[in-house]
Structure formats: structure tokens, C-alpha cells
């Protein structure tokens, strides 16, 4: 499952994302997808999602 393809990610999926403030360090944040924010079918840096706790980041791993 490719984190750069929108159709690989569903609401409720368990993912690791990189938050905007963590882009330089690469720290990953674990959570469950609440909303998909990227409208295009794919994105080279990962699909942007909102986690259930309200944090927004780009998906790096689908668990």
C-alpha cells in the first residue's frame, strides 16, 4: 500500500504521519485517519490527512 496514493488510505486507517513542524527531523506521529485533505489521486510527499485528534500531516506509512 503506497502512502502517496489517495485510494490506499481510508477513513479509520491506522497510519504514521509527519507533521509540518516535524518535516526537518522526520519524526512520525501515529494515529487514525479522520479526514483526507489531499484532493488529487496522488502526491509525491504523501497524502495529507487529519488524524482523529485533529493533527494534520502527510502519510508516510500505512499500518
PDB file of N, CA and C in Angstrom, residues 24-47:
ATOM      1  N   UNK A  24      11.550  18.561   9.058  1.00  0.00           N
ATOM      2  CA  UNK A  24      13.017  18.566   9.055  1.00  0.00           C
ATOM      3  C   UNK A  24      13.584  17.368   9.813  1.00  0.00           C
ATOM      4  N   UNK A  25      12.988  17.054  10.970  1.00  0.00           N
ATOM      5  CA  UNK A  25      13.502  15.963  11.798  1.00  0.00           C
ATOM      6  C   UNK A  25      13.017  14.599  11.302  1.00  0.00           C
ATOM      7  N   UNK A  26      11.865  14.571  10.653  1.00  0.00           N
ATOM      8  CA  UNK A  26      11.314  13.313  10.172  1.00  0.00           C
ATOM      9  C   UNK A  26      10.589  12.504  11.234  1.00  0.00           C
ATOM     10  N   UNK A  27      10.322  13.114  12.401  1.00  0.00           N
ATOM     11  CA  UNK A  27       9.599  12.405  13.465  1.00  0.00           C
ATOM     12  C   UNK A  27       8.205  12.024  12.985  1.00  0.00           C
ATOM     13  N   UNK A  28       7.808  10.779  13.244  1.00  0.00           N
ATOM     14  CA  UNK A  28       6.500  10.296  12.827  1.00  0.00           C
ATOM     15  C   UNK A  28       5.529  10.331  13.988  1.00  0.00           C
ATOM     16  N   UNK A  29       4.270  10.608  13.674  1.00  0.00           N
ATOM     17  CA  UNK A  29       3.191  10.633  14.646  1.00  0.00           C
ATOM     18  C   UNK A  29       2.186   9.557  14.261  1.00  0.00           C
ATOM     19  N   UNK A  30       1.786   8.752  15.234  1.00  0.00           N
ATOM     20  CA  UNK A  30       0.873   7.640  14.991  1.00  0.00           C
ATOM     21  C   UNK A  30      -0.557   8.086  15.237  1.00  0.00           C
ATOM     22  N   UNK A  31      -1.492   7.605  14.404  1.00  0.00           N
ATOM     23  CA  UNK A  31      -2.894   7.919  14.633  1.00  0.00           C
ATOM     24  C   UNK A  31      -3.800   7.244  13.631  1.00  0.00           C
ATOM     25  N   UNK A  32      -5.071   7.603  13.699  1.00  0.00           N
ATOM     26  CA  UNK A  32      -6.092   7.051  12.822  1.00  0.00           C
ATOM     27  C   UNK A  32      -6.682   8.186  11.986  1.00  0.00           C
ATOM     28  N   UNK A  33      -6.911   7.922  10.695  1.00  0.00           N
ATOM     29  CA  UNK A  33      -7.365   8.948   9.758  1.00  0.00           C
ATOM     30  C   UNK A  33      -8.812   9.335  10.061  1.00  0.00           C
ATOM     31  N   UNK A  34      -9.031  10.648  10.206  1.00  0.00           N
ATOM     32  CA  UNK A  34     -10.380  11.190  10.371  1.00  0.00           C
ATOM     33  C   UNK A  34     -10.882  11.741   9.033  1.00  0.00           C
ATOM     34  N   UNK A  35      -9.998  12.455   8.299  1.00  0.00           N
ATOM     35  CA  UNK A  35     -10.375  13.052   7.011  1.00  0.00           C
ATOM     36  C   UNK A  35      -9.186  13.021   6.071  1.00  0.00           C
ATOM     37  N   UNK A  36      -9.462  12.875   4.771  1.00  0.00           N
ATOM     38  CA  UNK A  36      -8.447  13.021   3.732  1.00  0.00           C
ATOM     39  C   UNK A  36      -8.497  14.468   3.267  1.00  0.00           C
ATOM     40  N   UNK A  37      -7.347  15.145   3.246  1.00  0.00           N
ATOM     41  CA  UNK A  37      -7.318  16.564   2.889  1.00  0.00           C
ATOM     42  C   UNK A  37      -6.772  16.805   1.485  1.00  0.00           C
ATOM     43  N   UNK A  38      -6.000  15.865   0.933  1.00  0.00           N
ATOM     44  CA  UNK A  38      -5.479  16.000  -0.424  1.00  0.00           C
ATOM     45  C   UNK A  38      -6.549  15.529  -1.401  1.00  0.00           C
ATOM     46  N   UNK A  39      -6.866  16.372  -2.383  1.00  0.00           N
ATOM     47  CA  UNK A  39      -7.899  16.027  -3.359  1.00  0.00           C
ATOM     48  C   UNK A  39      -7.366  15.244  -4.546  1.00  0.00           C
ATOM     49  N   UNK A  40      -6.086  15.421  -4.900  1.00  0.00           N
ATOM     50  CA  UNK A  40      -5.543  14.739  -6.069  1.00  0.00           C
ATOM     51  C   UNK A  40      -5.356  13.255  -5.787  1.00  0.00           C
ATOM     52  N   UNK A  41      -5.277  12.453  -6.842  1.00  0.00           N
ATOM     53  CA  UNK A  41      -5.183  10.994  -6.717  1.00  0.00           C
ATOM     54  C   UNK A  41      -3.874  10.563  -6.072  1.00  0.00           C
ATOM     55  N   UNK A  42      -2.802  11.343  -6.259  1.00  0.00           N
ATOM     56  CA  UNK A  42      -1.528  11.021  -5.620  1.00  0.00           C
ATOM     57  C   UNK A  42      -0.746  12.299  -5.369  1.00  0.00           C
ATOM     58  N   UNK A  43       0.244  12.178  -4.489  1.00  0.00           N
ATOM     59  CA  UNK A  43       1.082  13.322  -4.139  1.00  0.00           C
ATOM     60  C   UNK A  43       2.469  12.788  -3.808  1.00  0.00           C
ATOM     61  N   UNK A  44       3.535  13.380  -4.368  1.00  0.00           N
ATOM     62  CA  UNK A  44       4.887  12.831  -4.184  1.00  0.00           C
ATOM     63  C   UNK A  44       5.384  12.839  -2.738  1.00  0.00           C
ATOM     64  N   UNK A  45       4.849  13.702  -1.883  1.00  0.00           N
ATOM     65  CA  UNK A  45       5.307  13.777  -0.489  1.00  0.00           C
ATOM     66  C   UNK A  45       4.367  13.058   0.473  1.00  0.00           C
ATOM     67  N   UNK A  46       3.324  12.437  -0.041  1.00  0.00           N
ATOM     68  CA  UNK A  46       2.352  11.739   0.806  1.00  0.00           C
ATOM     69  C   UNK A  46       1.030  12.479   0.852  1.00  0.00           C
ATOM     70  N   UNK A  47      -0.030  11.734   1.058  1.00  0.00           N
ATOM     71  CA  UNK A  47      -1.372  12.303   1.114  1.00  0.00           C
ATOM     72  C   UNK A  47      -1.557  13.008   2.463  1.00  0.00           C
TER      73      UNK A  47
END
